[in-house]
């Protein structure tokens, strides 16, 4: 059985690159017949790729699933079978022609709604971003003011500590002189106290 990798490579090379090169040659040569042929192929291949996205999920277990994919791409490209032209003329073109007006109206409505939704969500996104920026700025300003307040309080306490530590003490010379004067005054009182009886004795002898 063919694996997913091999089938993917075959579809990529023969279903995408090969038609892309021949589409380039058709545009370059301005051959209308070749141009229409490859345009029909790309429309069919776009539908095939869309369906393949879902069938790879739900039908990959089916026997010979990948072999059928390779065979289908070869059938689309073969100049003998002309599978892409056949599918386009028999099914795709009549369906799109009958539903073309409805499809165009749906596309216009979807375009307008998507534009309105884009503008609405863009405004909401800008409002949310502006609100978040304002909140972040207010929070940052509050944190900055608290930080500055804490720094100012620390500076005030430091200044108070420095002023108390640098207070001028009383000069030591004055205190020592006061102490000396008090000490010298005390012996004088003690000396004068015993002299008073002698003086009284001498006065009595005379």
PDB file of C-alpha atoms in Angstrom:
ATOM      1  CA  UNK A   1       0.000   0.000   0.000  1.00  0.00           C
ATOM      2  CA  UNK A   2       1.122   3.535  -0.767  1.00  0.00           C
ATOM      3  CA  UNK A   3       1.869   5.619   2.286  1.00  0.00           C
ATOM      4  CA  UNK A   4       0.731   9.152   3.012  1.00  0.00           C
ATOM      5  CA  UNK A   5       4.194  10.570   2.289  1.00  0.00           C
ATOM      6  CA  UNK A   6       4.402   9.067  -1.214  1.00  0.00           C
ATOM      7  CA  UNK A   7       0.902  10.190  -2.151  1.00  0.00           C
ATOM      8  CA  UNK A   8       1.624  13.671  -0.816  1.00  0.00           C
ATOM      9  CA  UNK A   9       4.795  13.927  -2.892  1.00  0.00           C
ATOM     10  CA  UNK A  10       3.008  12.756  -6.050  1.00  0.00           C
ATOM     11  CA  UNK A  11       0.180  15.248  -5.563  1.00  0.00           C
ATOM     12  CA  UNK A  12       2.655  18.042  -4.825  1.00  0.00           C
ATOM     13  CA  UNK A  13       4.877  17.402  -7.846  1.00  0.00           C
ATOM     14  CA  UNK A  14       2.378  16.310 -10.501  1.00  0.00           C
ATOM     15  CA  UNK A  15      -0.700  18.052  -9.166  1.00  0.00           C
ATOM     16  CA  UNK A  16       0.832  21.443  -8.275  1.00  0.00           C
ATOM     17  CA  UNK A  17       4.305  22.127  -9.690  1.00  0.00           C
ATOM     18  CA  UNK A  18       3.786  20.584 -13.128  1.00  0.00           C
ATOM     19  CA  UNK A  19       0.508  22.485 -13.828  1.00  0.00           C
ATOM     20  CA  UNK A  20       2.015  25.683 -12.404  1.00  0.00           C
ATOM     21  CA  UNK A  21       4.867  25.544 -14.918  1.00  0.00           C
ATOM     22  CA  UNK A  22       2.519  24.966 -17.866  1.00  0.00           C
ATOM     23  CA  UNK A  23       0.252  27.741 -16.653  1.00  0.00           C
ATOM     24  CA  UNK A  24       3.261  30.039 -16.752  1.00  0.00           C
ATOM     25  CA  UNK A  25       3.958  28.986 -20.347  1.00  0.00           C
ATOM     26  CA  UNK A  26       0.326  29.572 -21.310  1.00  0.00           C
ATOM     27  CA  UNK A  27       0.386  33.088 -19.850  1.00  0.00           C
ATOM     28  CA  UNK A  28       3.704  33.828 -21.510  1.00  0.00           C
ATOM     29  CA  UNK A  29       2.642  32.579 -24.946  1.00  0.00           C
ATOM     30  CA  UNK A  30      -0.810  34.229 -24.619  1.00  0.00           C
ATOM     31  CA  UNK A  31      -2.450  31.070 -25.929  1.00  0.00           C
ATOM     32  CA  UNK A  32      -6.130  31.434 -25.009  1.00  0.00           C
ATOM     33  CA  UNK A  33      -6.868  27.750 -25.441  1.00  0.00           C
ATOM     34  CA  UNK A  34      -4.093  26.643 -23.069  1.00  0.00           C
ATOM     35  CA  UNK A  35      -4.939  29.454 -20.687  1.00  0.00           C
ATOM     36  CA  UNK A  36      -8.582  28.312 -20.416  1.00  0.00           C
ATOM     37  CA  UNK A  37      -7.494  24.695 -20.075  1.00  0.00           C
ATOM     38  CA  UNK A  38      -5.257  25.376 -17.079  1.00  0.00           C
ATOM     39  CA  UNK A  39      -7.747  27.753 -15.489  1.00  0.00           C
ATOM     40  CA  UNK A  40     -10.324  24.944 -15.532  1.00  0.00           C
ATOM     41  CA  UNK A  41      -7.752  22.603 -13.998  1.00  0.00           C
ATOM     42  CA  UNK A  42      -6.959  25.004 -11.135  1.00  0.00           C
ATOM     43  CA  UNK A  43     -10.637  25.431 -10.290  1.00  0.00           C
ATOM     44  CA  UNK A  44     -11.097  21.664 -10.093  1.00  0.00           C
ATOM     45  CA  UNK A  45      -7.864  21.220  -8.163  1.00  0.00           C
ATOM     46  CA  UNK A  46      -8.954  23.864  -5.602  1.00  0.00           C
ATOM     47  CA  UNK A  47     -12.189  21.943  -5.007  1.00  0.00           C
ATOM     48  CA  UNK A  48     -10.205  18.689  -4.756  1.00  0.00           C
ATOM     49  CA  UNK A  49      -7.832  20.202  -2.175  1.00  0.00           C
ATOM     50  CA  UNK A  50     -10.755  21.449  -0.086  1.00  0.00           C
ATOM     51  CA  UNK A  51     -12.448  18.022  -0.085  1.00  0.00           C
ATOM     52  CA  UNK A  52      -9.115  16.285   0.529  1.00  0.00           C
ATOM     53  CA  UNK A  53      -8.658  18.184   3.790  1.00  0.00           C
ATOM     54  CA  UNK A  54     -11.691  16.410   5.276  1.00  0.00           C
ATOM     55  CA  UNK A  55     -11.302  13.035   3.570  1.00  0.00           C
ATOM     56  CA  UNK A  56      -7.742  12.717   4.916  1.00  0.00           C
ATOM     57  CA  UNK A  57      -9.227  12.842   8.411  1.00  0.00           C
ATOM     58  CA  UNK A  58     -12.278  10.618   8.046  1.00  0.00           C
ATOM     59  CA  UNK A  59     -11.453   8.289   5.115  1.00  0.00           C
ATOM     60  CA  UNK A  60      -7.734   7.654   5.502  1.00  0.00           C
ATOM     61  CA  UNK A  61      -8.526   4.163   6.846  1.00  0.00           C
ATOM     62  CA  UNK A  62     -10.311   3.263   3.600  1.00  0.00           C
ATOM     63  CA  UNK A  63      -8.411   0.602   1.559  1.00  0.00           C
ATOM     64  CA  UNK A  64      -6.443   2.012  -1.372  1.00  0.00           C
ATOM     65  CA  UNK A  65      -7.366   5.551  -0.358  1.00  0.00           C
ATOM     66  CA  UNK A  66      -4.004   7.087  -1.269  1.00  0.00           C
ATOM     67  CA  UNK A  67      -3.803   5.099  -4.491  1.00  0.00           C
ATOM     68  CA  UNK A  68      -7.199   6.510  -5.489  1.00  0.00           C
ATOM     69  CA  UNK A  69      -5.958  10.040  -4.831  1.00  0.00           C
ATOM     70  CA  UNK A  70      -2.932   9.537  -7.083  1.00  0.00           C
ATOM     71  CA  UNK A  71      -5.115   8.020  -9.797  1.00  0.00           C
ATOM     72  CA  UNK A  72      -7.570  10.931  -9.577  1.00  0.00           C
ATOM     73  CA  UNK A  73      -4.813  13.536  -9.989  1.00  0.00           C
ATOM     74  CA  UNK A  74      -3.422  11.613 -12.965  1.00  0.00           C
ATOM     75  CA  UNK A  75      -6.926  11.469 -14.477  1.00  0.00           C
ATOM     76  CA  UNK A  76      -7.278  15.239 -14.084  1.00  0.00           C
ATOM     77  CA  UNK A  77      -3.956  15.912 -15.822  1.00  0.00           C
ATOM     78  CA  UNK A  78      -4.100  13.362 -18.601  1.00  0.00           C
ATOM     79  CA  UNK A  79      -4.514  14.897 -22.084  1.00  0.00           C
ATOM     80  CA  UNK A  80      -6.434  11.787 -23.131  1.00  0.00           C
ATOM     81  CA  UNK A  81      -9.065  11.780 -20.424  1.00  0.00           C
ATOM     82  CA  UNK A  82      -9.184  15.581 -19.897  1.00  0.00           C
ATOM     83  CA  UNK A  83     -10.692  15.002 -16.492  1.00  0.00           C
ATOM     84  CA  UNK A  84     -10.475  18.603 -15.293  1.00  0.00           C
ATOM     85  CA  UNK A  85     -12.209  19.937 -18.407  1.00  0.00           C
ATOM     86  CA  UNK A  86     -14.889  17.263 -18.172  1.00  0.00           C
ATOM     87  CA  UNK A  87     -15.688  17.963 -14.500  1.00  0.00           C
ATOM     88  CA  UNK A  88     -15.709  21.700 -15.046  1.00  0.00           C
ATOM     89  CA  UNK A  89     -18.044  21.642 -18.067  1.00  0.00           C
ATOM     90  CA  UNK A  90     -20.406  18.991 -16.698  1.00  0.00           C
ATOM     91  CA  UNK A  91     -20.717  19.970 -13.040  1.00  0.00           C
ATOM     92  CA  UNK A  92     -18.851  23.062 -11.870  1.00  0.00           C
ATOM     93  CA  UNK A  93     -19.795  25.543 -14.583  1.00  0.00           C
ATOM     94  CA  UNK A  94     -23.559  24.827 -14.553  1.00  0.00           C
ATOM     95  CA  UNK A  95     -23.680  24.926 -10.730  1.00  0.00           C
ATOM     96  CA  UNK A  96     -21.754  28.181 -10.463  1.00  0.00           C
ATOM     97  CA  UNK A  97     -23.781  29.778 -13.260  1.00  0.00           C
ATOM     98  CA  UNK A  98     -27.089  29.022 -11.529  1.00  0.00           C
ATOM     99  CA  UNK A  99     -25.856  30.126  -8.090  1.00  0.00           C
ATOM    100  CA  UNK A 100     -23.602  32.966  -9.160  1.00  0.00           C
ATOM    101  CA  UNK A 101     -25.868  35.834  -8.050  1.00  0.00           C
ATOM    102  CA  UNK A 102     -26.523  34.269  -4.643  1.00  0.00           C
ATOM    103  CA  UNK A 103     -22.833  33.589  -4.143  1.00  0.00           C
ATOM    104  CA  UNK A 104     -21.951  37.187  -5.034  1.00  0.00           C
ATOM    105  CA  UNK A 105     -24.546  38.542  -2.590  1.00  0.00           C
ATOM    106  CA  UNK A 106     -23.230  36.283   0.160  1.00  0.00           C
ATOM    107  CA  UNK A 107     -19.668  37.387  -0.537  1.00  0.00           C
ATOM    108  CA  UNK A 108     -20.635  41.076  -0.440  1.00  0.00           C
ATOM    109  CA  UNK A 109     -22.508  40.618   2.847  1.00  0.00           C
ATOM    110  CA  UNK A 110     -19.644  38.636   4.314  1.00  0.00           C
ATOM    111  CA  UNK A 111     -17.206  41.334   3.201  1.00  0.00           C
ATOM    112  CA  UNK A 112     -19.292  44.103   4.788  1.00  0.00           C
ATOM    113  CA  UNK A 113     -19.819  42.137   8.000  1.00  0.00           C
ATOM    114  CA  UNK A 114     -16.160  41.245   8.233  1.00  0.00           C
ATOM    115  CA  UNK A 115     -15.230  44.893   7.747  1.00  0.00           C
ATOM    116  CA  UNK A 116     -17.707  46.006  10.430  1.00  0.00           C
ATOM    117  CA  UNK A 117     -16.525  43.260  12.768  1.00  0.00           C
ATOM    118  CA  UNK A 118     -12.919  44.210  12.133  1.00  0.00           C
ATOM    119  CA  UNK A 119     -13.644  47.869  12.912  1.00  0.00           C
ATOM    120  CA  UNK A 120     -15.636  46.924  16.024  1.00  0.00           C
ATOM    121  CA  UNK A 121     -12.996  44.608  17.392  1.00  0.00           C
ATOM    122  CA  UNK A 122     -10.305  47.101  16.466  1.00  0.00           C
ATOM    123  CA  UNK A 123     -12.037  49.804  18.506  1.00  0.00           C
ATOM    124  CA  UNK A 124     -12.503  47.436  21.416  1.00  0.00           C
ATOM    125  CA  UNK A 125      -8.871  46.429  21.232  1.00  0.00           C
ATOM    126  CA  UNK A 126      -7.767  50.061  21.238  1.00  0.00           C
ATOM    127  CA  UNK A 127     -10.034  50.821  24.212  1.00  0.00           C
ATOM    128  CA  UNK A 128      -8.687  47.854  26.148  1.00  0.00           C
ATOM    129  CA  UNK A 129      -5.108  48.821  25.328  1.00  0.00           C
ATOM    130  CA  UNK A 130      -5.724  52.443  26.363  1.00  0.00           C
ATOM    131  CA  UNK A 131      -7.365  51.355  29.620  1.00  0.00           C
ATOM    132  CA  UNK A 132      -4.511  49.001  30.391  1.00  0.00           C
ATOM    133  CA  UNK A 133      -1.976  51.732  29.643  1.00  0.00           C
ATOM    134  CA  UNK A 134      -3.761  54.204  31.926  1.00  0.00           C
ATOM    135  CA  UNK A 135      -4.005  51.655  34.738  1.00  0.00           C
ATOM    136  CA  UNK A 136      -0.357  50.730  34.364  1.00  0.00           C
ATOM    137  CA  UNK A 137       0.630  54.400  34.380  1.00  0.00           C
ATOM    138  CA  UNK A 138      -1.468  55.099  37.491  1.00  0.00           C
ATOM    139  CA  UNK A 139      -0.034  52.084  39.275  1.00  0.00           C
ATOM    140  CA  UNK A 140       3.472  53.082  38.304  1.00  0.00           C
ATOM    141  CA  UNK A 141       2.877  56.655  39.483  1.00  0.00           C
ATOM    142  CA  UNK A 142       1.489  55.413  42.808  1.00  0.00           C
ATOM    143  CA  UNK A 143       4.447  53.110  43.301  1.00  0.00           C
ATOM    144  CA  UNK A 144       6.823  55.929  42.396  1.00  0.00           C
ATOM    145  CA  UNK A 145       5.177  58.314  44.859  1.00  0.00           C
ATOM    146  CA  UNK A 146       5.303  55.691  47.600  1.00  0.00           C
ATOM    147  CA  UNK A 147       8.959  55.087  46.832  1.00  0.00           C
ATOM    148  CA  UNK A 148       9.728  58.781  46.923  1.00  0.00           C
ATOM    149  CA  UNK A 149       7.777  59.147  50.161  1.00  0.00           C
ATOM    150  CA  UNK A 150       9.718  56.319  51.760  1.00  0.00           C
ATOM    151  CA  UNK A 151      12.966  57.877  50.584  1.00  0.00           C
ATOM    152  CA  UNK A 152      11.951  61.284  51.982  1.00  0.00           C
ATOM    153  CA  UNK A 153      11.020  59.760  55.339  1.00  0.00           C
ATOM    154  CA  UNK A 154      14.359  57.988  55.458  1.00  0.00           C
ATOM    155  CA  UNK A 155      16.125  61.248  54.665  1.00  0.00           C
ATOM    156  CA  UNK A 156      14.203  63.067  57.411  1.00  0.00           C
ATOM    157  CA  UNK A 157      15.037  60.440  60.004  1.00  0.00           C
ATOM    158  CA  UNK A 158      18.676  60.522  58.912  1.00  0.00           C
ATOM    159  CA  UNK A 159      18.748  64.310  59.218  1.00  0.00           C
ATOM    160  CA  UNK A 160      17.192  64.128  62.666  1.00  0.00           C
ATOM    161  CA  UNK A 161      19.743  61.555  63.771  1.00  0.00           C
ATOM    162  CA  UNK A 162      22.599  63.682  62.446  1.00  0.00           C
ATOM    163  CA  UNK A 163      21.272  66.839  64.184  1.00  0.00           C
ATOM    164  CA  UNK A 164      20.946  65.044  67.512  1.00  0.00           C
ATOM    165  CA  UNK A 165      24.409  63.531  67.206  1.00  0.00           C
ATOM    166  CA  UNK A 166      25.989  66.843  66.216  1.00  0.00           C
ATOM    167  CA  UNK A 167      24.406  68.882  69.109  1.00  0.00           C
ATOM    168  CA  UNK A 168      27.035  71.188  70.757  1.00  0.00           C
ATOM    169  CA  UNK A 169      27.939  69.907  74.250  1.00  0.00           C
ATOM    170  CA  UNK A 170      28.847  72.327  77.080  1.00  0.00           C
ATOM    171  CA  UNK A 171      32.542  73.273  77.065  1.00  0.00           C
ATOM    172  CA  UNK A 172      34.544  71.030  79.388  1.00  0.00           C
ATOM    173  CA  UNK A 173      36.787  73.867  80.625  1.00  0.00           C
ATOM    174  CA  UNK A 174      33.960  75.651  82.403  1.00  0.00           C
ATOM    175  CA  UNK A 175      32.811  72.535  84.225  1.00  0.00           C
ATOM    176  CA  UNK A 176      36.333  71.776  85.403  1.00  0.00           C
ATOM    177  CA  UNK A 177      36.856  75.359  86.604  1.00  0.00           C
ATOM    178  CA  UNK A 178      33.580  75.231  88.481  1.00  0.00           C
ATOM    179  CA  UNK A 179      34.642  71.988  90.117  1.00  0.00           C
ATOM    180  CA  UNK A 180      38.053  73.480  91.071  1.00  0.00           C
ATOM    181  CA  UNK A 181      36.465  76.543  92.594  1.00  0.00           C
ATOM    182  CA  UNK A 182      34.146  74.431  94.659  1.00  0.00           C
ATOM    183  CA  UNK A 183      37.056  72.300  95.868  1.00  0.00           C
ATOM    184  CA  UNK A 184      39.139  75.345  96.807  1.00  0.00           C
ATOM    185  CA  UNK A 185      36.306  76.976  98.695  1.00  0.00           C
ATOM    186  CA  UNK A 186      35.774  73.904 100.878  1.00  0.00           C
ATOM    187  CA  UNK A 187      39.274  73.871 102.580  1.00  0.00           C
ATOM    188  CA  UNK A 188      39.067  77.555 103.417  1.00  0.00           C
ATOM    189  CA  UNK A 189      36.006  77.000 105.506  1.00  0.00           C
ATOM    190  CA  UNK A 190      37.685  74.113 107.292  1.00  0.00           C
ATOM    191  CA  UNK A 191      40.759  76.200 108.093  1.00  0.00           C
ATOM    192  CA  UNK A 192      38.889  79.158 109.478  1.00  0.00           C
ATOM    193  CA  UNK A 193      36.768  77.029 111.695  1.00  0.00           C
ATOM    194  CA  UNK A 194      39.556  75.854 114.154  1.00  0.00           C
ATOM    195  CA  UNK A 195      41.196  79.269 114.387  1.00  0.00           C
ATOM    196  CA  UNK A 196      38.300  80.784 116.243  1.00  0.00           C
ATOM    197  CA  UNK A 197      39.003  79.001 119.590  1.00  0.00           C
ATOM    198  CA  UNK A 198      42.691  80.063 119.561  1.00  0.00           C
ATOM    199  CA  UNK A 199      41.767  83.618 119.105  1.00  0.00           C
ATOM    200  CA  UNK A 200      39.333  83.422 121.934  1.00  0.00           C
ATOM    201  CA  UNK A 201      42.078  81.860 124.170  1.00  0.00           C
ATOM    202  CA  UNK A 202      44.528  84.566 123.483  1.00  0.00           C
ATOM    203  CA  UNK A 203      42.037  87.173 124.275  1.00  0.00           C
ATOM    204  CA  UNK A 204      41.316  85.497 127.609  1.00  0.00           C
ATOM    205  CA  UNK A 205      45.039  85.393 128.573  1.00  0.00           C
ATOM    206  CA  UNK A 206      45.497  89.065 128.065  1.00  0.00           C
TER     207      UNK A 206
END
